[in-house]
């Protein structure tokens, strides 16, 4: 067994470093889910894909997962790779559809949890071993490929302008350098012709706010600027790594001084495809912008502004070219629209970047600003087409994919990547509960594993909850239910849905229920959508600890708890070790191996005996489905 574990362990290391290889299926864990990928109308090559995990029970959302292809030619040998879970509502599973998948082809995979990760629970893999990682510096964060080469740098500290230039040019919140796989710098900042150009950046140019013009692009005017605020997350992973950074677009002069008009979040992620040997990177840029002022930011029709790219200092008219998806070039590309635009040039060999605008972007296919002569500047600019407005509270999302490549672009490659981005393969997932799991509620019958206690005559009471359409719903006044079996250590999955309560119902009356572990410790269930994380709100360890983050969904939506529980340890009647609870709420870790020193609220006293799982009836019609438990 030890040998098998070490073989599996080293396979995972290899998989993590190189993405894909073949391993024997012998000894593989039972699958958690079956995944089918349909290529659709287009041939796919090393395509990053994802699928929603809504309703899929993984049990260890931040564990390491392995995907094995169900091969058609050999039943014994599978190709396998690591998959990655993206926390969120719902969580998503990411993997690379590796190799070539012909148009029309269908591939099937089984998802298993890497055995290494089972114990101790809740601990992620070693970050340094992950293919795409974020390295944090005081002034900037960099995304690295395979721990060896840099892909890009995001500058979060203020970068001063060149000496002698106005202080107004200082700026944070942009990408520079963007490197090619062989290490060439493909961006430029502060060029003498346009000091305000900053690698890859996204300010607006011709806008109006409170009746006055504001230019966030041409910093010298002193009307507006964009600033980094904070990082919301960083991710190291086997499939992608990156960061989310919050920025603000600031009007520098209003009647009441500076004012933030736009709050912006950059989501930048680099995929584990291509690399140095294959001579390309693939990464996604997403900017979500919201007007946070009392009045709208008005965008006035103009020839540039938005997602901008200032090309390498060495690129000029002689040694660089443009090509758009519509066959336009440097001379005739400006003001045309395209799905993608490539620009490339020669420094030490030929290298370039293809920019893709997502079909859901405003004004897609977006008009572009392409400099007709001189150095390389490129900009997707929706404002070229029309006046438009960013109204208070509205989100505007701009998505771009960047294909950084060696050599000149092949149209076939550019189009293939376009199809991957715009019309990705169809991925479906079907959950399989773990083999060793006890299905506490499979949608049919509560009475097999649950009890509502005994009546006066010591007869088993009938459970009064409603069971319909695969869902059990609390009938008020019918009492709580608990498992017939007692548990010590376990992992458990449960899905629940809180009913929409009338607005006059407040606080603890809003869809209250709870999962009482061993009938002692309550994980609160409550409508806490949009509330601050509190000790008595949803996902709290009731009145003991609030969740690290409130990720509650609105009433009427299914939510999940994935729980790992280690019971308190006793020597005789004396407690020697506290109980420990790990909880993922909707796939997000909110209690990390938390020591719980005492029973909560109305729970029963602690003691050396195991206990059942109780689902609390607090008089609200909370629904449940897909409940399973694995004793550890
Ligand atoms: Mg409760």
Coordinates of C-alpha atoms and ligand atoms in Angstrom, one line a residue:
X1 CA 0.0 0.0 0.0
X2 CA 2.8 2.4 1.0
X3 CA 4.5 1.7 -2.4
X4 CA 1.2 2.4 -4.2
X5 CA 0.7 5.7 -2.4
X6 CA 4.3 6.8 -3.3
X7 CA 3.8 5.8 -6.9
X8 CA 0.5 7.8 -7.0
X9 CA 2.2 10.7 -5.2
X10 CA 5.1 10.9 -7.7
X11 CA 2.6 10.6 -10.5
X12 CA 0.7 13.6 -9.2
X13 CA 3.9 15.6 -8.9
X14 CA 4.7 14.7 -12.5
X15 CA 1.2 15.6 -13.6
X16 CA 1.4 18.8 -11.7
X17 CA 4.6 19.8 -13.4
X18 CA 3.9 18.6 -16.9
X19 CA 0.2 18.6 -17.1
X20 CA -0.5 15.3 -18.8
X21 CA 0.8 11.8 -18.8
X22 CA -0.3 8.2 -18.7
X23 CA -0.8 6.3 -15.4
X24 CA -2.1 2.9 -14.6
X25 CA -5.7 2.9 -13.5
X26 CA -5.0 0.2 -10.9
X27 CA -5.8 1.4 -7.4
X28 CA -7.5 4.5 -8.6
X29 CA -10.2 5.9 -6.2
X30 CA -13.8 5.6 -7.1
X31 CA -14.9 8.5 -9.4
X32 CA -16.7 11.5 -7.9
X33 CA -18.1 12.6 -11.2
X34 CA -18.2 11.6 -14.9
X35 CA -17.5 14.4 -17.4
X36 CA -18.3 14.5 -21.1
X37 CA -16.7 16.9 -23.5
X38 CA -18.1 17.5 -26.9
X39 CA -15.8 19.3 -29.3
X40 CA -18.7 20.7 -31.4
X41 CA -18.0 22.1 -34.8
X42 CA -14.3 22.9 -34.3
X43 CA -11.1 20.9 -33.8
X44 CA -9.6 21.6 -30.4
X45 CA -6.0 21.6 -29.3
X46 CA -5.0 21.9 -25.6
X47 CA -8.1 23.9 -24.8
X48 CA -8.8 25.1 -21.2
X49 CA -12.4 24.2 -20.3
X50 CA -14.5 24.5 -17.3
X51 CA -17.8 23.2 -16.0
X52 CA -20.1 24.3 -13.2
X53 CA -20.0 22.1 -10.1
X54 CA -23.5 23.2 -9.0
X55 CA -25.1 20.2 -7.4
X56 CA -21.9 18.1 -7.7
X57 CA -20.6 16.7 -4.5
X58 CA -16.9 16.8 -4.4
X59 CA -16.4 16.8 -0.6
X60 CA -13.0 18.5 -0.6
X61 CA -13.4 21.6 -2.8
X62 CA -9.7 22.7 -2.3
X63 CA -8.3 19.2 -2.5
X64 CA -6.3 18.0 -5.5
X65 CA -8.4 16.3 -8.2
X66 CA -7.3 13.9 -11.0
X67 CA -9.1 13.5 -14.2
X68 CA -8.8 10.2 -16.0
X69 CA -9.9 9.8 -19.6
X70 CA -12.0 6.7 -20.2
X71 CA -10.1 5.4 -23.2
X72 CA -11.8 3.6 -26.0
X73 CA -8.8 1.6 -27.2
X74 CA -7.6 0.3 -23.9
X75 CA -9.6 -0.2 -20.7
X76 CA -6.5 -0.6 -18.6
X77 CA -4.6 2.5 -19.5
X78 CA -6.0 6.0 -19.0
X79 CA -4.4 9.3 -19.6
X80 CA -4.7 11.5 -16.6
X81 CA -4.2 15.0 -15.5
X82 CA -4.8 17.3 -12.6
X83 CA -8.0 19.3 -12.5
X84 CA -8.6 22.5 -10.5
X85 CA -11.6 23.8 -8.6
X86 CA -12.4 27.5 -8.8
X87 CA -14.3 28.5 -5.7
X88 CA -17.4 30.5 -6.2
X89 CA -21.1 30.4 -6.5
X90 CA -21.2 27.9 -8.1
X91 CA -17.7 26.5 -7.9
X92 CA -16.3 25.5 -11.3
X93 CA -14.0 22.7 -12.3
X94 CA -11.2 23.5 -14.7
X95 CA -9.0 21.2 -16.8
X96 CA -7.2 21.2 -20.2
X97 CA -8.8 19.2 -23.0
X98 CA -5.3 18.0 -23.9
X99 CA -4.0 17.1 -27.3
X100 CA -6.1 17.3 -30.4
X101 CA -9.8 16.7 -30.3
X102 CA -11.3 16.5 -33.7
X103 CA -14.5 18.4 -34.6
X104 CA -17.5 16.3 -33.7
X105 CA -15.5 14.1 -31.3
X106 CA -16.7 13.3 -27.7
X107 CA -14.4 12.5 -24.8
X108 CA -15.3 11.1 -21.4
X109 CA -13.4 11.5 -18.2
X110 CA -13.7 10.4 -14.6
X111 CA -12.9 12.7 -11.8
X112 CA -11.3 11.4 -8.7
X113 CA -9.8 12.9 -5.6
X114 CA -6.0 12.5 -5.4
X115 CA -5.5 10.0 -2.6
X116 CA -2.7 12.1 -1.2
X117 CA -5.1 14.8 -0.2
X118 CA -7.4 12.7 1.9
X119 CA -5.6 13.3 5.1
X120 CA -5.0 15.8 6.5
X121 CA -8.1 17.4 5.1
X122 CA -8.4 20.9 3.9
X123 CA -4.8 21.3 3.0
X124 CA -3.9 22.3 -0.5
X125 CA -0.9 21.0 -2.5
X126 CA 2.4 22.7 -2.1
X127 CA 2.2 26.0 -3.9
X128 CA 5.7 26.0 -5.3
X129 CA 5.0 22.8 -7.2
X130 CA 2.0 24.3 -9.0
X131 CA 2.6 25.1 -12.7
X132 CA 1.1 28.6 -12.7
X133 CA 2.0 30.7 -9.7
X134 CA 1.8 34.3 -8.5
X135 CA 5.0 35.7 -6.9
X136 CA 4.4 38.7 -4.7
X137 CA 6.7 41.6 -4.5
X138 CA 6.4 44.8 -2.6
X139 CA 5.7 46.8 -5.7
X140 CA 4.3 44.3 -8.1
X141 CA 2.9 40.7 -8.6
X142 CA 4.2 38.5 -11.3
X143 CA 2.6 35.4 -12.8
X144 CA 5.1 32.6 -13.4
X145 CA 5.0 29.6 -15.7
X146 CA 6.3 26.3 -14.3
X147 CA 8.1 28.1 -11.6
X148 CA 10.8 29.0 -14.1
X149 CA 9.7 31.8 -16.4
X150 CA 7.7 35.0 -16.0
X151 CA 4.6 35.7 -18.1
X152 CA 3.6 39.1 -16.9
X153 CA 3.9 41.7 -14.1
X154 CA 1.1 43.7 -12.6
X155 CA 2.3 46.9 -11.0
X156 CA 0.3 47.7 -7.8
X157 CA 2.7 50.3 -6.4
X158 CA 2.8 53.7 -8.0
X159 CA 5.3 53.8 -10.9
X160 CA 6.9 57.3 -11.2
X161 CA 7.3 58.8 -14.7
X162 CA 10.8 59.3 -16.2
X163 CA 12.9 61.9 -14.6
X164 CA 11.8 65.5 -15.4
X165 CA 8.3 64.5 -16.3
X166 CA 5.2 65.8 -14.5
X167 CA 4.1 64.0 -11.3
X168 CA 0.6 63.7 -12.9
X169 CA 2.1 60.8 -15.0
X170 CA 2.6 58.6 -11.9
X171 CA 0.3 55.6 -12.0
X172 CA -0.4 52.1 -10.6
X173 CA -2.7 49.3 -11.9
X174 CA -1.3 48.2 -15.2
X175 CA 0.6 45.3 -16.8
X176 CA 4.2 45.7 -17.8
X177 CA 6.2 43.9 -18.8
X178 CA 4.4 41.2 -20.7
X179 CA 7.1 38.7 -21.7
X180 CA 7.2 36.2 -24.5
X181 CA 8.0 32.6 -23.7
X182 CA 11.6 33.2 -24.5
X183 CA 11.7 36.3 -22.3
X184 CA 11.4 39.2 -24.8
X185 CA 9.6 42.2 -23.3
X186 CA 6.6 42.8 -25.6
X187 CA 5.2 46.0 -23.9
X188 CA 6.5 49.5 -23.3
X189 CA 5.7 52.2 -20.8
X190 CA 6.4 56.0 -20.7
X191 CA 7.6 56.2 -24.4
X192 CA 8.7 59.7 -25.2
X193 CA 5.9 60.2 -27.7
X194 CA 3.1 59.3 -25.2
X195 CA 4.4 59.4 -21.6
X196 CA 1.1 58.2 -20.3
X197 CA 1.2 54.9 -22.3
X198 CA 1.4 52.0 -19.8
X199 CA 1.9 48.5 -21.3
X200 CA -1.6 47.0 -20.9
X201 CA -4.0 49.3 -19.3
X202 CA -7.7 50.3 -19.4
X203 CA -8.7 53.9 -18.8
X204 CA -11.4 55.8 -20.6
X205 CA -10.6 58.9 -22.6
X206 CA -13.5 61.2 -23.6
X207 CA -16.0 61.1 -20.8
X208 CA -18.3 63.5 -18.9
X209 CA -19.1 63.5 -15.2
X210 CA -21.4 65.9 -13.5
X211 CA -21.4 68.0 -16.7
X212 CA -17.7 68.3 -17.0
X213 CA -15.2 66.5 -19.3
X214 CA -12.9 63.9 -17.6
X215 CA -10.0 62.2 -19.3
X216 CA -8.6 59.2 -17.4
X217 CA -6.2 58.4 -20.2
X218 CA -4.2 61.5 -20.9
X219 CA -2.9 62.0 -17.4
X220 CA -1.2 65.3 -18.0
X221 CA -4.6 67.1 -18.1
X222 CA -5.0 66.3 -14.4
X223 CA -8.7 65.5 -14.8
X224 CA -8.7 61.8 -13.9
X225 CA -6.5 58.8 -13.1
X226 CA -6.8 55.1 -12.2
X227 CA -5.4 53.7 -9.0
X228 CA -4.8 50.2 -7.6
X229 CA -6.8 49.7 -4.4
X230 CA -6.2 46.1 -3.2
X231 CA -5.9 42.5 -4.2
X232 CA -9.0 40.5 -3.8
X233 CA -7.4 37.1 -4.4
X234 CA -4.4 35.3 -5.9
X235 CA -4.5 31.8 -7.3
X236 CA -1.7 29.3 -7.9
X237 CA -2.9 26.2 -9.7
X238 CA -2.3 23.3 -12.0
X239 CA -4.6 24.7 -14.7
X240 CA -4.5 28.4 -14.2
X241 CA -3.0 31.0 -11.8
X242 CA -3.6 34.7 -11.5
X243 CA -5.1 37.4 -9.4
X244 CA -8.1 39.7 -8.9
X245 CA -7.2 43.3 -8.2
X246 CA -9.5 46.1 -7.3
X247 CA -8.9 49.5 -9.0
X248 CA -10.6 52.9 -8.9
X249 CA -11.2 55.4 -11.6
X250 CA -10.9 58.8 -9.9
X251 CA -12.1 62.2 -11.0
X252 CA -9.5 64.5 -9.6
X253 CA -11.4 67.8 -9.6
X254 CA -15.1 68.0 -8.7
X255 CA -16.8 70.7 -6.7
X256 CA -16.2 68.5 -3.6
X257 CA -12.7 67.5 -4.5
X258 CA -11.6 64.0 -5.7
X259 CA -14.3 61.5 -6.4
X260 CA -14.2 57.8 -7.3
X261 CA -16.6 57.2 -10.2
X262 CA -15.8 53.7 -11.2
X263 CA -14.9 50.7 -9.1
X264 CA -13.1 48.1 -11.3
X265 CA -11.9 44.5 -10.7
X266 CA -9.3 43.0 -12.9
X267 CA -9.3 39.2 -13.1
X268 CA -6.1 38.1 -14.8
X269 CA -5.4 34.4 -15.3
X270 CA -2.7 32.5 -17.2
X271 CA -3.5 29.0 -18.4
X272 CA -1.2 26.0 -18.1
X273 CA -1.0 25.4 -21.9
X274 CA 1.7 26.2 -24.4
X275 CA 4.8 27.2 -22.5
X276 CA 8.4 27.7 -23.4
X277 CA 8.8 24.5 -25.5
X278 CA 5.6 25.2 -27.5
X279 CA 6.4 28.9 -27.8
X280 CA 3.1 30.4 -26.6
X281 CA 1.1 31.7 -23.6
X282 CA -2.6 31.9 -23.3
X283 CA -4.2 34.2 -20.8
X284 CA -7.5 36.0 -20.0
X285 CA -8.2 39.5 -18.9
X286 CA -11.5 40.5 -17.5
X287 CA -12.4 43.9 -16.3
X288 CA -15.7 44.4 -14.3
X289 CA -16.5 48.1 -13.9
X290 CA -19.2 49.6 -11.8
X291 CA -20.2 53.3 -11.5
X292 CA -20.2 54.0 -7.8
X293 CA -21.0 57.7 -8.0
X294 CA -24.4 59.2 -7.6
X295 CA -24.6 60.2 -11.3
X296 CA -23.6 58.4 -14.5
X297 CA -20.2 58.5 -16.2
X298 CA -21.1 59.5 -19.8
X299 CA -18.9 58.1 -22.6
X300 CA -18.6 60.4 -25.5
X301 CA -17.9 58.9 -29.0
X302 CA -14.1 59.0 -29.5
X303 CA -11.4 57.3 -31.5
X304 CA -9.5 55.7 -28.6
X305 CA -10.0 54.6 -24.9
X306 CA -10.5 51.3 -23.1
X307 CA -8.3 48.2 -23.3
X308 CA -4.9 49.4 -24.6
X309 CA -1.7 47.9 -25.6
X310 CA 1.6 49.7 -26.2
X311 CA 3.9 47.4 -28.1
X312 CA 7.6 46.7 -27.5
X313 CA 10.0 49.7 -27.8
X314 CA 11.9 48.0 -30.6
X315 CA 8.8 47.5 -32.9
X316 CA 8.4 50.1 -35.6
X317 CA 6.8 50.4 -39.0
X318 CA 9.7 48.4 -40.6
X319 CA 9.8 45.4 -38.4
X320 CA 6.2 44.9 -37.2
X321 CA 2.8 44.1 -38.7
X322 CA -0.9 43.9 -37.8
X323 CA -3.5 41.5 -39.0
X324 CA -7.2 41.5 -38.0
X325 CA -9.8 38.7 -38.2
X326 CA -11.2 40.6 -41.2
X327 CA -7.9 40.6 -43.0
X328 CA -7.1 44.3 -42.3
X329 CA -3.6 45.6 -41.5
X330 CA -1.7 48.6 -40.3
X331 CA -2.7 50.8 -43.2
X332 CA -6.5 50.0 -43.3
X333 CA -7.2 48.5 -39.8
X334 CA -8.0 51.7 -37.8
X335 CA -11.8 52.2 -37.1
X336 CA -12.7 48.8 -38.5
X337 CA -14.2 46.1 -36.3
X338 CA -12.8 42.6 -35.6
X339 CA -13.1 39.5 -33.4
X340 CA -9.4 39.5 -33.1
X341 CA -6.4 41.5 -34.0
X342 CA -2.8 40.3 -34.0
X343 CA 0.3 42.5 -33.8
X344 CA 3.8 41.1 -34.0
X345 CA 7.3 42.2 -34.7
X346 CA 10.9 41.3 -34.8
X347 CA 13.3 41.8 -31.9
X348 CA 15.3 38.7 -31.4
X349 CA 13.2 36.6 -33.8
X350 CA 9.6 37.2 -34.6
X351 CA 7.0 37.4 -31.7
X352 CA 3.6 38.8 -31.1
X353 CA 0.2 39.0 -29.4
X354 CA -3.3 38.2 -30.7
X355 CA -6.0 40.1 -28.9
X356 CA -9.5 38.5 -28.8
X357 CA -12.6 40.4 -27.8
X358 CA -15.3 38.2 -26.3
X359 CA -18.7 38.0 -28.2
X360 CA -20.5 39.3 -25.1
X361 CA -18.5 42.5 -25.0
X362 CA -20.3 45.8 -25.6
X363 CA -20.3 46.7 -29.3
X364 CA -18.7 43.4 -30.3
X365 CA -17.1 43.0 -32.7
X366 CA -15.4 46.0 -31.2
X367 CA -14.0 48.9 -33.3
X368 CA -10.3 49.3 -32.9
X369 CA -7.7 52.0 -32.8
X370 CA -4.6 50.9 -34.8
X371 CA -1.8 53.3 -35.4
X372 CA -1.3 53.6 -39.2
X373 CA 2.4 54.3 -38.9
X374 CA 5.3 54.4 -36.5
X375 CA 5.4 52.2 -33.3
X376 CA 2.8 49.7 -32.2
X377 CA -0.3 50.7 -30.4
X378 CA -3.6 48.8 -30.3
X379 CA -6.9 49.5 -28.6
X380 CA -10.3 47.8 -28.6
X381 CA -12.5 50.9 -28.3
X382 CA -16.3 50.5 -28.0
X383 CA -16.6 54.3 -27.8
X384 CA -15.6 54.6 -31.4
X385 CA -19.0 53.4 -32.3
X386 CA -21.3 55.4 -30.1
X387 CA -21.9 57.6 -27.1
X388 CA -22.9 55.4 -24.1
X389 CA -23.4 55.6 -20.3
X390 CA -22.2 53.8 -17.2
X391 CA -25.0 54.3 -14.8
X392 CA -24.8 54.0 -11.0
X393 CA -24.8 50.4 -9.8
X394 CA -24.6 48.8 -13.2
X395 CA -21.8 46.3 -14.0
X396 CA -20.0 46.6 -17.3
X397 CA -17.8 43.5 -18.1
X398 CA -15.0 43.5 -20.7
X399 CA -13.4 40.2 -21.5
X400 CA -10.3 39.7 -23.6
X401 CA -8.0 36.7 -24.3
X402 CA -4.4 37.2 -25.2
X403 CA -2.4 34.6 -27.3
X404 CA 1.3 35.5 -27.0
X405 CA 3.2 33.6 -29.6
X406 CA 6.6 33.1 -31.3
X407 CA 6.6 33.5 -35.0
X408 CA 4.1 35.2 -37.2
X409 CA 0.4 34.4 -36.6
X410 CA -1.1 31.6 -38.7
X411 CA -4.7 32.5 -39.4
X412 CA -5.8 28.9 -38.8
X413 CA -4.3 29.0 -35.2
X414 CA -5.8 32.4 -34.6
X415 CA -9.3 31.2 -35.6
X416 CA -8.9 28.0 -33.6
X417 CA -8.2 30.0 -30.5
X418 CA -11.1 32.2 -31.3
X419 CA -13.5 29.3 -31.4
X420 CA -12.1 28.0 -28.1
X421 CA -12.9 31.4 -26.6
X422 CA -16.2 32.2 -28.3
X423 CA -17.7 28.8 -28.7
X424 CA -15.9 26.5 -26.2
X425 CA -16.5 22.8 -26.1
X426 CA -19.6 21.7 -24.4
X427 CA -18.8 20.1 -21.0
X428 CA -21.3 18.2 -18.9
X429 CA -20.8 16.6 -15.5
X430 CA -22.7 14.0 -13.7
X431 CA -22.0 13.5 -10.0
X432 CA -21.2 10.1 -8.5
X433 CA -21.3 10.0 -4.7
X434 CA -18.2 8.4 -3.3
X435 CA -18.3 4.6 -3.1
X436 CA -17.8 4.4 0.6
X437 CA -20.4 7.1 1.2
X438 CA -23.6 6.5 3.1
X439 CA -26.4 8.2 1.1
X440 CA -28.4 9.7 4.0
X441 CA -31.0 11.1 1.6
X442 CA -31.2 10.1 -2.0
X443 CA -34.3 12.1 -2.8
X444 CA -36.7 9.3 -2.1
X445 CA -37.1 8.2 1.5
X446 CA -36.1 9.8 4.8
X447 CA -37.1 6.9 7.0
X448 CA -34.2 4.7 6.0
X449 CA -31.6 6.8 7.7
X450 CA -33.5 9.3 9.7
X451 CA -35.7 9.4 12.8
X452 CA -38.0 11.9 14.5
X453 CA -37.7 10.0 17.7
X454 CA -40.2 7.9 19.6
X455 CA -43.8 8.6 20.7
X456 CA -45.3 8.0 24.1
X457 CA -45.8 4.4 23.3
X458 CA -42.1 4.1 22.4
X459 CA -43.1 3.7 18.8
X460 CA -41.0 5.3 16.0
X461 CA -42.7 8.6 15.1
X462 CA -43.6 9.2 11.5
X463 CA -41.3 11.8 9.9
X464 CA -43.6 14.8 9.1
X465 CA -41.3 16.4 6.5
X466 CA -42.5 16.6 2.9
X467 CA -40.6 14.5 0.3
X468 CA -41.3 15.4 -3.3
X469 CA -39.3 15.6 -6.5
X470 CA -36.1 14.4 -4.9
X471 CA -36.3 17.1 -2.2
X472 CA -37.1 16.9 1.5
X473 CA -38.8 20.1 2.9
X474 CA -39.3 20.9 6.6
X475 CA -43.0 20.9 7.6
X476 CA -43.4 23.4 10.4
X477 CA -44.3 21.8 13.7
X478 CA -43.2 18.4 12.6
X479 CA -40.0 18.5 14.7
X480 CA -36.4 18.0 13.9
X481 CA -34.9 14.8 12.5
X482 CA -31.6 13.1 13.2
X483 CA -29.7 10.1 11.8
X484 CA -30.4 6.7 13.2
X485 CA -26.7 6.1 13.2
X486 CA -24.1 7.9 15.4
X487 CA -20.9 9.3 13.9
X488 CA -17.5 10.2 15.2
X489 CA -15.2 11.6 12.5
X490 CA -16.7 12.1 9.0
X491 CA -16.9 14.1 5.9
X492 CA -20.4 15.1 4.8
X493 CA -22.1 16.8 2.0
X494 CA -25.5 18.5 2.2
X495 CA -27.5 20.8 -0.1
X496 CA -30.2 23.1 1.1
X497 CA -32.5 25.8 -0.2
X498 CA -33.9 28.6 2.0
X499 CA -37.4 29.8 1.2
X500 CA -38.1 33.4 0.4
X501 CA -39.5 34.9 3.6
X502 CA -41.7 38.0 3.7
X503 CA -39.7 41.2 4.1
X504 CA -41.2 41.9 7.6
X505 CA -39.6 38.7 8.9
X506 CA -36.2 39.6 10.3
X507 CA -33.0 38.1 11.7
X508 CA -33.2 34.5 13.1
X509 CA -36.7 34.1 11.6
X510 CA -35.4 34.2 8.0
X511 CA -35.2 30.6 6.8
X512 CA -33.7 29.2 10.0
X513 CA -32.5 25.6 10.2
X514 CA -29.1 24.0 11.0
X515 CA -26.9 21.0 10.8
X516 CA -26.2 19.8 14.4
X517 CA -23.1 17.7 14.3
X518 CA -23.4 14.9 16.9
X519 CA -26.4 16.9 18.0
X520 CA -23.8 19.2 19.7
X521 CA -22.4 21.7 17.3
X522 CA -24.7 23.7 15.0
X523 CA -23.7 24.9 11.6
X524 CA -26.3 27.5 11.2
X525 CA -28.6 27.7 8.2
X526 CA -30.2 31.1 7.7
X527 CA -31.0 33.5 4.9
X528 CA -27.9 35.6 5.2
X529 CA -27.6 36.8 1.6
X530 CA -25.8 40.1 1.4
X531 CA -25.3 40.3 5.2
X532 CA -22.0 40.7 7.0
X533 CA -20.5 37.5 8.2
X534 CA -21.7 37.1 11.8
X535 CA -21.6 34.4 14.5
X536 CA -25.4 33.7 14.2
X537 CA -25.8 34.1 10.5
X538 CA -25.6 31.4 7.8
X539 CA -22.5 29.1 7.8
X540 CA -21.5 30.2 11.3
X541 CA -20.6 27.8 14.0
X542 CA -23.5 29.0 15.9
X543 CA -22.6 31.8 18.4
X544 CA -19.0 30.6 18.4
X545 CA -17.5 31.7 15.1
X546 CA -18.6 33.6 12.0
X547 CA -17.6 32.2 8.6
X548 CA -14.4 33.6 7.2
X549 CA -16.5 35.0 4.3
X550 CA -20.2 35.2 3.8
X551 CA -20.9 33.5 0.4
X552 CA -24.6 32.9 1.0
X553 CA -26.8 32.8 -2.1
X554 CA -30.2 34.4 -2.2
X555 CA -33.3 32.5 -0.9
X556 CA -34.6 30.1 -3.5
X557 CA -31.2 29.0 -4.7
X558 CA -29.5 25.7 -3.8
X559 CA -26.5 26.0 -1.6
X560 CA -24.1 23.4 -0.2
X561 CA -22.1 22.6 2.9
X562 CA -19.2 20.3 2.7
X563 CA -18.1 19.4 6.2
X564 CA -15.1 17.6 7.7
X565 CA -15.6 16.8 11.4
X566 CA -13.2 15.4 13.9
X567 CA -14.9 14.6 17.2
X568 CA -13.5 15.8 20.5
X569 CA -11.2 13.2 22.2
X570 CA -11.7 12.0 25.7
X571 CA -9.7 10.0 28.2
X572 CA -12.4 8.6 30.4
X573 CA -14.7 11.6 31.0
X574 CA -11.9 14.1 30.6
X575 CA -11.7 16.0 27.3
X576 CA -8.1 16.0 26.0
X577 CA -8.8 17.4 22.5
X578 CA -11.4 19.8 21.1
X579 CA -13.7 18.9 18.3
X580 CA -12.6 20.4 14.9
X581 CA -14.8 21.6 12.1
X582 CA -13.9 22.4 8.5
X583 CA -16.7 23.8 6.3
X584 CA -16.9 24.8 2.7
X585 CA -20.0 26.9 1.9
X586 CA -20.9 26.7 -1.7
X587 CA -17.4 25.5 -2.4
X588 CA -15.6 28.3 -0.5
X589 CA -13.6 27.4 2.6
X590 CA -15.1 29.3 5.5
X591 CA -13.9 27.4 8.6
X592 CA -10.5 25.9 8.3
X593 CA -10.0 23.1 10.8
X594 CA -11.5 25.2 13.5
X595 CA -11.2 24.0 17.1
X596 CA -14.6 24.2 18.8
X597 CA -14.2 24.2 22.6
X598 CA -17.8 23.5 23.6
X599 CA -21.3 22.6 22.3
X600 CA -23.2 25.4 20.7
X601 CA -26.5 26.9 21.7
X602 CA -29.1 24.2 22.4
X603 CA -26.7 21.4 21.5
X604 CA -26.3 18.4 23.8
X605 CA -23.3 18.3 26.2
X606 CA -20.0 17.2 25.0
X607 CA -18.9 13.7 26.0
X608 CA -16.9 10.7 24.7
X609 CA -19.9 9.1 23.0
X610 CA -20.5 9.7 19.2
X611 CA -23.7 11.3 18.1
X612 CA -26.2 11.6 15.2
X613 CA -26.5 14.4 12.7
X614 CA -29.6 16.5 13.4
X615 CA -31.4 18.7 10.9
X616 CA -33.1 21.5 12.9
X617 CA -36.7 22.3 12.4
X618 CA -37.0 26.0 13.3
X619 CA -40.4 26.4 11.8
X620 CA -39.2 27.4 8.3
X621 CA -39.7 25.4 5.2
X622 CA -36.1 24.8 4.4
X623 CA -35.5 22.1 1.7
X624 CA -32.7 19.5 1.5
X625 CA -31.3 17.2 -1.1
X626 CA -28.3 15.0 -1.9
X627 CA -27.0 14.3 1.7
X628 CA -24.2 11.9 2.1
X629 CA -21.6 11.1 4.7
X630 CA -18.3 9.2 4.8
X631 CA -17.1 8.1 8.2
X632 CA -13.4 8.7 8.5
Ligands
LIG1 MG1 -30.5 27.3 13.3

